[in-house]
Amino acid sequence: MSMMLYLNGNIYTMDAAQPRVEAMAIDSASGTILAVGDNDEVRRMGGRYAELVDLHAKTVLPGFIDAHIHLADAAHREYHIDARDALSEDAVAALVRQRAMHTPKGQWIVGGQWDKNLWPGQQFPSKASLDAAAPEHPVALWSKDGHLLWVNSLALQSANINVETPEPANGAILRDGSGEPTGILAEEEATSLVYRVISKPDPVLTRQLVQRILAELQRFGITTIHDIEGESTFQLFEQLRDEGELGVRVNMILPRQMLPKLRAVGLRAGFGDDLLRLGGIKIFADGTLGSQTAAMLESFEGKPGNFGILTLSEQEMKETVSAAAEAGLSIAIHAIGDRAAHVALDSIEQAQHLLANAGITAKTLPNLRYRLEHVQLITSDDLERMRRLGVIASIQPYHAVADRDIAERYWGKRHRHAYAYRSMLNLGIPLALGSDAPVEIFEPLRILYAATMRNDTATPQRPPWLPDQALPVAQALWGYTMGAAYAGAEEHRKGSLTVGKLGDAVVLREDILSVPQEKMPENGVQATILGGKVVYGELDL
Ligand SMILES: [Zn+2]
């Protein structure tokens, strides 16, 4: 049996039974861990075909698991119009004007990442500036959070949106005094009107871009992602897996609209293999803070009467959650405002009752997980309810530091209870960490810095934001490994370096648990190991 022996390491296993070891042996054929322990114990495992790797006392952790990412979307946003550094409406229009000069007339100009909260006045932009920049191209630009679509007149025409278009029930078409659409569409029921008429991206290009970003994930020590995207991305992952080109494991979370199809086939969470597995479905309960579409129990600060948007009716939410749970599909509910979290938990509570009454137990559906995505604002009663119902908090700590100013602006004094990760931890709510890329960065060491320092590496001079809510390093690491594995119902295969689990690991240049915390982001990834094989970086053979 051929195997890889990793020796002389400082290995944090994330397994309480054996938290720190020197060495591990990984079976090359199955990619699973055969032994962990001290050098001698592990060396004894090796037969004559063993390959030895000297870790030179470097720190090893289980590979990072990003529990919330939109990978193909992230791959595309780098390629199309990228307005994240444009600090005004005019600056974005200038990017569009440039792109229009090199784009055949009539062809869509797409992209996004614009953030009006960074612009003077923080007003929503309008179609007029895009019309002036690109009069002969339909233009559609996503906001940074992906919840607003800014379009020009040609795009509105292609989608047949005009003064007579009825207002969607769970979305919004922003209009001027005469009812004319201004060029801003909010939330899926409105944005999809345009999104569905945009020509689909070229699959060859998509594949190239996705492969490029998969390599980046490896460079950052990420070995598994929970990818929240649709069927075309799932199909691409299947293709890459079949060709041996999928260098990161994927737990797929599909849009709720696919639930009928998944149920018809009888696909459950856990279906698939170690490289590509079905997780469940994603449901949007509301919009976002940045777009002021998060569903709120009280109005946004300074915007009386604006309670945000519940993007799914409460009734439909309940039916969807119950149907998915009965089908054995995990349920990931996007909930940013406190009302969204409340409604989501009502649905989960009802689904759990239904399952219990039907005699369905964890034994019948072992891979069913309930998770709230983001949980940026939640009442203390609902936090307690999350704990009681066993709901996972899927959190993206970089949001906390990136959103600090808008949280104070739009939530007023409520911001003090926002992004309350430490409170969740103290209550015993399972945490799963992730990035939400492309909304924010996906580099785990910078995200861990945000989680543990409540600060952004880009602005270290600012005081930490709500430092009481900082996570201890060890618990933040747990959330990026075991916690995320649990959220994917893969804790028996991943998340810790334990005999029988997959040999997925990251080798760091410094000891993350003993370097001063402010040095954490500079502590680069030396190598990434997937199923026992070094897929990024170099180690001494
Ligand atoms: Zn997301």
XYZ file of C-alpha atoms and ligand atoms in Angstrom:
542
model
C 0.000 0.000 0.000
C 1.499 3.295 -0.981
C 1.161 6.164 1.391
C 2.394 9.624 2.245
C 4.021 10.148 5.622
C 4.038 13.721 6.874
C 6.599 13.956 9.671
C 8.064 16.549 12.078
C 5.019 18.791 12.024
C 3.176 20.931 14.504
C -0.201 19.457 13.651
C -3.398 20.776 15.187
C -5.887 18.047 14.400
C -9.108 19.751 15.634
C -9.833 16.349 17.159
C -10.225 16.628 20.924
C -9.098 13.031 21.402
C -5.638 13.879 20.085
C -5.412 17.638 19.576
C -1.748 18.053 18.719
C 0.521 15.561 16.979
C 3.797 15.423 15.031
C 2.922 13.243 12.118
C 0.237 11.706 9.944
C 0.059 8.974 7.343
C -2.314 9.232 4.404
C -3.236 6.420 2.037
C -2.467 7.565 -1.498
C -5.192 5.550 -3.171
C -8.175 6.491 -1.013
C -6.802 9.835 0.206
C -7.820 9.011 3.769
C -5.832 9.287 6.959
C -4.304 6.021 8.195
C -2.557 7.261 11.296
C -1.874 10.377 13.360
C 0.562 10.484 16.246
C 4.225 11.002 17.011
C 6.900 10.484 14.384
C 7.796 6.988 15.499
C 4.246 5.703 15.610
C 3.471 7.042 12.172
C 6.785 5.969 10.660
C 6.032 2.416 11.729
C 2.933 2.510 9.528
C 4.972 3.125 6.405
C 5.934 0.166 4.289
C 8.553 0.338 1.598
C 6.384 2.368 -0.735
C 5.892 5.181 1.738
C 6.818 8.671 0.598
C 8.235 10.826 3.378
C 7.587 14.548 3.722
C 9.476 16.608 6.278
C 7.222 19.364 7.612
C 10.140 21.132 9.357
C 8.017 21.903 12.425
C 5.530 23.867 10.324
C 1.975 24.210 11.547
C -0.653 22.017 9.941
C -4.429 22.388 10.218
C -7.297 20.553 8.563
C -7.969 22.219 5.190
C -10.192 25.264 5.392
C -13.842 24.755 4.511
C -15.571 27.862 3.171
C -19.207 27.304 4.141
C -20.650 30.049 1.944
C -19.313 31.035 -1.461
C -20.626 31.723 -4.960
C -17.686 30.480 -6.975
C -18.657 30.885 -10.623
C -20.091 34.260 -9.790
C -16.824 35.245 -8.117
C -14.918 33.940 -11.141
C -17.023 36.045 -13.511
C -17.021 39.243 -11.539
C -13.290 39.550 -11.922
C -13.652 39.314 -15.667
C -16.572 41.651 -16.300
C -17.053 45.259 -15.202
C -15.607 45.449 -11.713
C -16.820 48.636 -10.060
C -15.726 47.905 -6.501
C -13.172 50.713 -6.553
C -15.427 53.220 -8.303
C -16.341 55.812 -5.724
C -19.211 57.558 -7.508
C -21.967 56.907 -10.008
C -19.954 58.791 -12.636
C -16.901 56.634 -11.999
C -18.942 53.495 -12.703
C -20.415 55.088 -15.816
C -16.879 55.823 -17.000
C -16.013 52.103 -16.746
C -19.123 51.292 -18.772
C -18.246 53.909 -21.399
C -14.815 52.342 -21.800
C -16.215 48.851 -22.084
C -18.795 49.996 -24.638
C -16.035 51.180 -26.974
C -14.734 47.605 -27.250
C -18.064 45.778 -27.225
C -20.146 45.155 -30.371
C -23.340 47.216 -30.414
C -26.350 45.462 -28.973
C -24.252 43.081 -26.858
C -24.864 43.090 -23.105
C -22.453 44.856 -20.800
C -22.587 43.162 -17.419
C -20.686 43.041 -14.160
C -21.044 44.935 -10.963
C -19.641 45.193 -7.444
C -20.797 48.815 -7.161
C -21.522 49.998 -3.642
C -23.532 53.201 -3.334
C -22.773 53.263 0.390
C -19.238 54.352 -0.509
C -20.401 57.208 -2.759
C -21.037 60.807 -1.779
C -24.688 61.126 -0.751
C -25.263 57.327 -0.841
C -28.123 57.750 -3.315
C -29.276 54.981 -5.632
C -27.859 55.516 -9.143
C -30.149 55.802 -12.161
C -30.438 54.626 -15.749
C -29.593 58.094 -17.106
C -25.857 57.856 -16.421
C -25.675 54.413 -18.043
C -27.733 55.605 -21.031
C -25.215 58.372 -21.595
C -22.273 55.992 -21.225
C -23.643 53.195 -23.398
C -26.612 54.302 -25.495
C -26.360 51.313 -27.826
C -25.722 48.477 -25.371
C -28.044 47.009 -22.784
C -26.268 47.341 -19.430
C -26.921 45.412 -16.201
C -24.686 45.862 -13.159
C -25.097 44.019 -9.864
C -24.567 45.792 -6.595
C -21.780 44.467 -4.397
C -24.222 42.352 -2.384
C -25.937 41.003 -5.497
C -29.367 42.185 -4.395
C -29.764 45.241 -6.643
C -29.510 45.348 -10.405
C -28.744 48.714 -11.997
C -29.769 48.813 -15.633
C -30.075 51.280 -18.497
C -33.047 52.020 -20.741
C -32.125 49.422 -23.360
C -31.987 46.740 -20.686
C -35.381 47.809 -19.347
C -36.771 47.651 -22.880
C -35.358 44.169 -23.503
C -37.059 42.983 -20.331
C -40.280 44.820 -21.133
C -40.194 46.803 -17.917
C -41.999 50.127 -18.153
C -44.412 52.405 -16.382
C -47.160 49.763 -16.692
C -45.191 46.833 -15.266
C -46.896 45.677 -12.058
C -44.868 45.827 -8.862
C -43.527 42.399 -7.878
C -44.890 41.154 -4.531
C -41.498 40.343 -3.009
C -39.194 42.700 -4.831
C -39.158 46.305 -5.992
C -38.840 48.300 -9.205
C -37.693 51.743 -8.112
C -39.699 54.470 -9.859
C -39.717 58.230 -10.177
C -42.716 60.480 -9.399
C -44.459 59.540 -12.651
C -44.056 55.798 -12.141
C -41.255 55.498 -14.664
C -38.632 52.885 -13.618
C -35.405 54.617 -12.514
C -33.131 51.731 -13.458
C -32.821 50.052 -10.051
C -34.391 46.658 -9.459
C -34.343 45.201 -5.953
C -34.409 41.521 -4.986
C -34.952 38.458 -7.084
C -38.550 38.928 -8.182
C -37.547 42.223 -9.784
C -33.953 41.518 -10.855
C -34.918 38.234 -12.515
C -37.068 40.170 -15.002
C -33.855 41.447 -16.554
C -31.536 38.642 -15.529
C -33.492 36.100 -17.559
C -33.094 38.043 -20.806
C -29.331 38.593 -20.473
C -27.461 36.299 -22.825
C -25.913 33.409 -20.894
C -22.145 33.478 -20.408
C -19.993 31.485 -22.787
C -19.391 28.050 -21.183
C -15.790 27.843 -22.409
C -14.987 31.178 -20.789
C -16.820 30.177 -17.615
C -14.783 27.022 -17.354
C -11.516 28.911 -17.741
C -12.501 31.460 -15.131
C -13.687 28.802 -12.675
C -10.482 26.807 -13.071
C -8.472 29.918 -12.387
C -10.371 30.606 -9.195
C -10.146 26.967 -8.061
C -6.368 27.352 -8.178
C -6.696 30.474 -6.046
C -8.705 28.572 -3.454
C -5.893 26.017 -3.238
C -3.394 28.827 -2.817
C -5.343 30.005 0.237
C -5.553 26.559 1.836
C -9.222 25.943 1.066
C -9.990 22.272 0.422
C -13.795 22.319 0.486
C -16.401 24.898 -0.434
C -20.130 25.014 0.081
C -21.041 26.495 -3.264
C -24.351 28.303 -3.427
C -25.203 28.450 -7.115
C -27.442 26.917 -9.749
C -27.526 23.941 -12.022
C -25.120 25.223 -14.673
C -22.348 25.546 -12.082
C -23.217 22.118 -10.691
C -22.900 20.654 -14.179
C -19.539 22.343 -14.669
C -18.304 20.892 -11.363
C -19.436 17.432 -12.499
C -17.529 17.851 -15.727
C -14.381 18.992 -13.916
C -14.660 16.126 -11.434
C -15.005 13.562 -14.206
C -11.908 14.954 -15.905
C -9.921 14.983 -12.678
C -9.787 18.782 -12.747
C -11.861 19.633 -9.680
C -9.090 20.518 -7.246
C -11.390 21.519 -4.393
C -14.215 19.482 -2.877
C -17.680 20.919 -3.330
C -20.803 20.653 -1.216
C -23.505 22.035 -3.485
C -26.376 24.173 -2.271
C -28.899 24.768 -5.029
C -31.596 27.446 -5.312
C -34.978 26.675 -3.753
C -36.537 26.813 -7.218
C -34.926 23.430 -7.898
C -36.654 21.753 -4.955
C -39.452 20.166 -7.044
C -36.912 18.565 -9.384
C -34.730 17.323 -6.534
C -37.750 15.859 -4.757
C -39.001 14.229 -7.928
C -35.713 12.373 -8.304
C -35.437 11.733 -4.572
C -32.034 13.351 -4.218
C -31.045 13.954 -0.622
C -28.296 15.755 1.201
C -25.223 13.544 1.166
C -25.742 12.218 -2.348
C -22.533 12.272 -4.351
C -18.955 11.499 -3.508
C -16.044 13.033 -1.632
C -15.387 15.528 -4.434
C -18.884 16.662 -5.276
C -21.801 16.197 -2.950
C -25.309 17.539 -2.737
C -25.950 19.605 0.373
C -29.379 21.094 0.063
C -31.199 24.203 -0.958
C -30.820 27.922 -0.393
C -33.764 30.137 0.432
C -33.704 33.914 0.579
C -35.761 35.276 3.452
C -34.793 38.881 2.768
C -32.397 41.284 1.064
C -29.378 43.022 2.541
C -28.249 45.780 4.826
C -26.251 47.519 2.079
C -29.308 47.751 -0.161
C -31.641 48.468 2.777
C -33.730 45.489 1.744
C -33.056 43.334 4.836
C -36.384 42.518 6.531
C -36.600 44.460 9.791
C -38.833 44.304 12.862
C -38.431 48.099 13.130
C -37.746 50.593 10.308
C -34.251 51.298 9.107
C -32.677 54.149 11.045
C -33.715 57.474 9.551
C -36.037 55.765 7.040
C -39.335 55.528 8.855
C -41.694 53.043 7.245
C -38.899 51.183 5.456
C -38.950 47.687 6.958
C -37.029 46.120 4.083
C -38.291 43.211 2.018
C -39.305 39.668 2.900
C -38.313 38.088 -0.400
C -40.581 35.098 0.161
C -43.996 35.176 1.769
C -44.138 33.604 5.216
C -46.513 30.938 3.937
C -44.280 29.998 1.043
C -41.259 29.948 3.323
C -42.965 27.505 5.664
C -44.064 25.229 2.838
C -40.617 25.249 1.235
C -38.709 24.540 4.444
C -41.044 21.705 5.429
C -40.965 20.166 1.961
C -37.161 20.311 1.819
C -36.770 18.864 5.314
C -39.112 15.984 4.541
C -37.127 15.336 1.394
C -33.919 15.147 3.438
C -32.383 18.256 1.907
C -30.487 20.664 4.118
C -31.899 24.143 4.309
C -29.737 27.238 4.183
C -31.793 30.374 4.727
C -30.330 33.767 3.927
C -31.449 35.970 6.837
C -29.872 39.370 7.416
C -32.526 41.429 9.196
C -34.038 40.474 12.569
C -37.444 39.911 11.016
C -35.985 37.576 8.397
C -34.305 35.493 11.103
C -37.588 35.374 13.019
C -39.614 34.202 10.026
C -36.927 31.680 9.050
C -36.896 30.201 12.543
C -40.711 29.974 12.563
C -40.465 27.896 9.403
C -37.720 25.675 10.783
C -39.601 25.143 14.024
C -42.702 24.126 12.130
C -40.753 21.768 9.871
C -39.147 20.100 12.885
C -42.581 19.575 14.453
C -43.886 18.044 11.259
C -40.934 15.667 11.025
C -41.189 14.708 14.684
C -44.913 14.004 14.359
C -44.226 11.839 11.332
C -41.648 9.873 13.328
C -38.772 11.070 11.151
C -35.592 11.217 13.220
C -31.956 12.098 12.784
C -31.431 8.407 12.153
C -33.711 8.507 9.119
C -32.238 11.721 7.744
C -28.720 11.966 9.197
C -27.556 14.574 6.684
C -30.327 17.082 7.240
C -29.011 20.397 8.578
C -30.794 23.661 9.252
C -28.687 26.761 8.835
C -29.182 30.487 8.815
C -26.846 32.324 6.469
C -25.340 35.645 7.657
C -27.535 36.160 10.784
C -26.431 39.781 10.898
C -29.170 41.044 13.187
C -31.272 38.810 15.416
C -33.176 39.295 18.655
C -31.849 37.610 21.781
C -35.014 35.479 21.955
C -34.388 34.207 18.463
C -30.725 33.525 19.229
C -31.911 31.351 22.087
C -34.344 29.691 19.701
C -31.507 28.939 17.247
C -29.720 27.105 20.030
C -32.841 25.185 21.046
C -33.643 24.120 17.474
C -30.017 23.216 16.719
C -29.780 25.716 13.875
C -26.273 26.393 12.561
C -25.080 29.991 12.236
C -23.300 30.208 8.879
C -21.372 33.434 9.327
C -18.945 35.487 7.246
C -16.846 37.484 9.715
C -15.493 39.789 7.028
C -19.001 41.223 6.633
C -18.796 42.500 10.193
C -15.752 44.642 9.534
C -16.740 45.646 6.006
C -20.254 46.647 7.085
C -19.466 48.435 10.350
C -20.258 51.918 9.051
C -23.484 51.018 7.282
C -24.598 48.908 10.262
C -24.310 51.992 12.460
C -25.923 54.205 9.838
C -28.931 52.055 8.963
C -29.478 50.157 12.204
C -28.729 52.935 14.677
C -28.257 51.651 18.203
C -29.390 48.177 17.118
C -25.918 47.769 15.589
C -24.571 46.887 19.032
C -26.311 43.523 18.770
C -25.275 42.896 15.176
C -22.820 40.247 13.954
C -22.897 38.837 17.481
C -20.623 35.869 16.869
C -19.275 35.612 20.390
C -22.787 35.589 21.839
C -23.670 32.759 19.451
C -20.592 30.826 20.490
C -21.292 31.351 24.183
C -24.848 30.090 23.742
C -23.567 26.923 22.081
C -24.877 27.620 18.578
C -22.699 25.732 16.074
C -20.717 28.188 13.923
C -19.630 27.618 10.327
C -17.327 30.231 8.803
C -17.218 31.339 5.206
C -16.569 34.234 2.868
C -19.668 35.039 0.801
C -17.317 35.774 -2.113
C -17.687 37.619 -4.431
C -19.450 39.972 -2.013
C -16.301 39.922 0.105
C -12.801 38.395 -0.077
C -12.338 34.642 0.351
C -8.863 34.539 1.897
C -9.282 32.558 5.143
C -6.395 34.138 7.037
C -7.803 37.628 6.481
C -11.283 36.432 7.390
C -9.889 34.836 10.545
C -8.256 38.155 11.350
C -11.650 39.841 11.012
C -13.272 37.149 13.172
C -10.722 37.350 15.955
C -9.711 41.041 15.803
C -13.025 42.561 14.625
C -10.965 44.639 12.248
C -10.076 44.816 8.567
C -6.469 44.239 7.515
C -6.887 47.167 5.123
C -7.641 49.588 7.988
C -5.698 48.304 11.007
C -5.554 51.818 12.463
C -9.294 51.824 13.152
C -10.381 50.644 16.575
C -11.781 47.115 16.573
C -15.527 47.091 16.026
C -17.588 45.645 18.901
C -14.537 43.738 20.177
C -16.655 41.895 22.753
C -17.961 39.877 19.833
C -14.507 38.729 18.661
C -14.031 34.968 18.480
C -11.065 33.297 20.162
C -8.595 32.008 17.540
C -9.145 28.339 18.368
C -12.931 28.662 18.066
C -12.662 30.631 14.831
C -10.444 27.874 13.416
C -12.990 25.317 14.576
C -15.685 27.179 12.641
C -13.535 27.118 9.488
C -12.927 23.368 9.781
C -15.141 21.179 12.010
C -17.976 23.687 12.217
C -18.178 24.050 8.454
C -17.875 20.272 8.014
C -20.808 19.852 10.394
C -22.836 22.423 8.438
C -22.263 20.257 5.363
C -23.118 17.058 7.289
C -19.608 15.861 6.483
C -18.133 15.879 9.969
C -17.454 12.145 9.667
C -15.264 12.767 6.560
C -13.752 16.203 7.042
C -13.002 18.996 9.462
C -10.393 17.262 11.598
C -7.264 15.226 11.008
C -8.599 11.945 12.350
C -7.958 8.387 11.248
C -10.492 7.448 8.577
C -11.187 11.010 7.458
C -9.935 12.608 4.260
C -6.330 13.773 4.272
C -7.111 17.429 3.535
C -4.793 19.879 5.248
C -3.162 23.270 5.063
C 0.447 23.931 6.032
C 1.088 27.425 7.416
C 4.405 29.236 7.599
C 3.866 30.197 11.245
C 2.003 28.763 14.210
C -1.395 30.454 13.987
C -2.125 29.737 17.657
C 1.061 31.341 18.959
C 1.964 34.199 16.574
C 0.662 37.590 17.698
C -2.856 37.850 16.328
C -2.166 40.985 14.282
C 0.376 38.962 12.278
C -2.228 36.418 11.289
C -2.860 37.637 7.726
C 0.867 37.730 6.896
C 1.117 34.125 8.016
C 0.995 32.700 4.548
C -0.009 29.290 3.312
C 3.038 27.153 2.609
C 1.179 24.249 1.073
C -2.234 22.719 0.614
C -2.835 18.984 0.784
C -5.914 17.386 -0.750
C -6.507 13.693 -0.142
C -2.866 13.309 0.899
C -1.441 14.972 -2.213
C 0.239 18.357 -2.279
C -1.916 20.423 -4.649
C -0.329 23.765 -3.907
C 3.083 24.858 -2.656
C 6.179 22.890 -1.947
C 7.188 20.599 0.857
C 10.482 18.803 1.407
C 10.430 15.258 0.180
Zn -24.075 34.722 -0.369
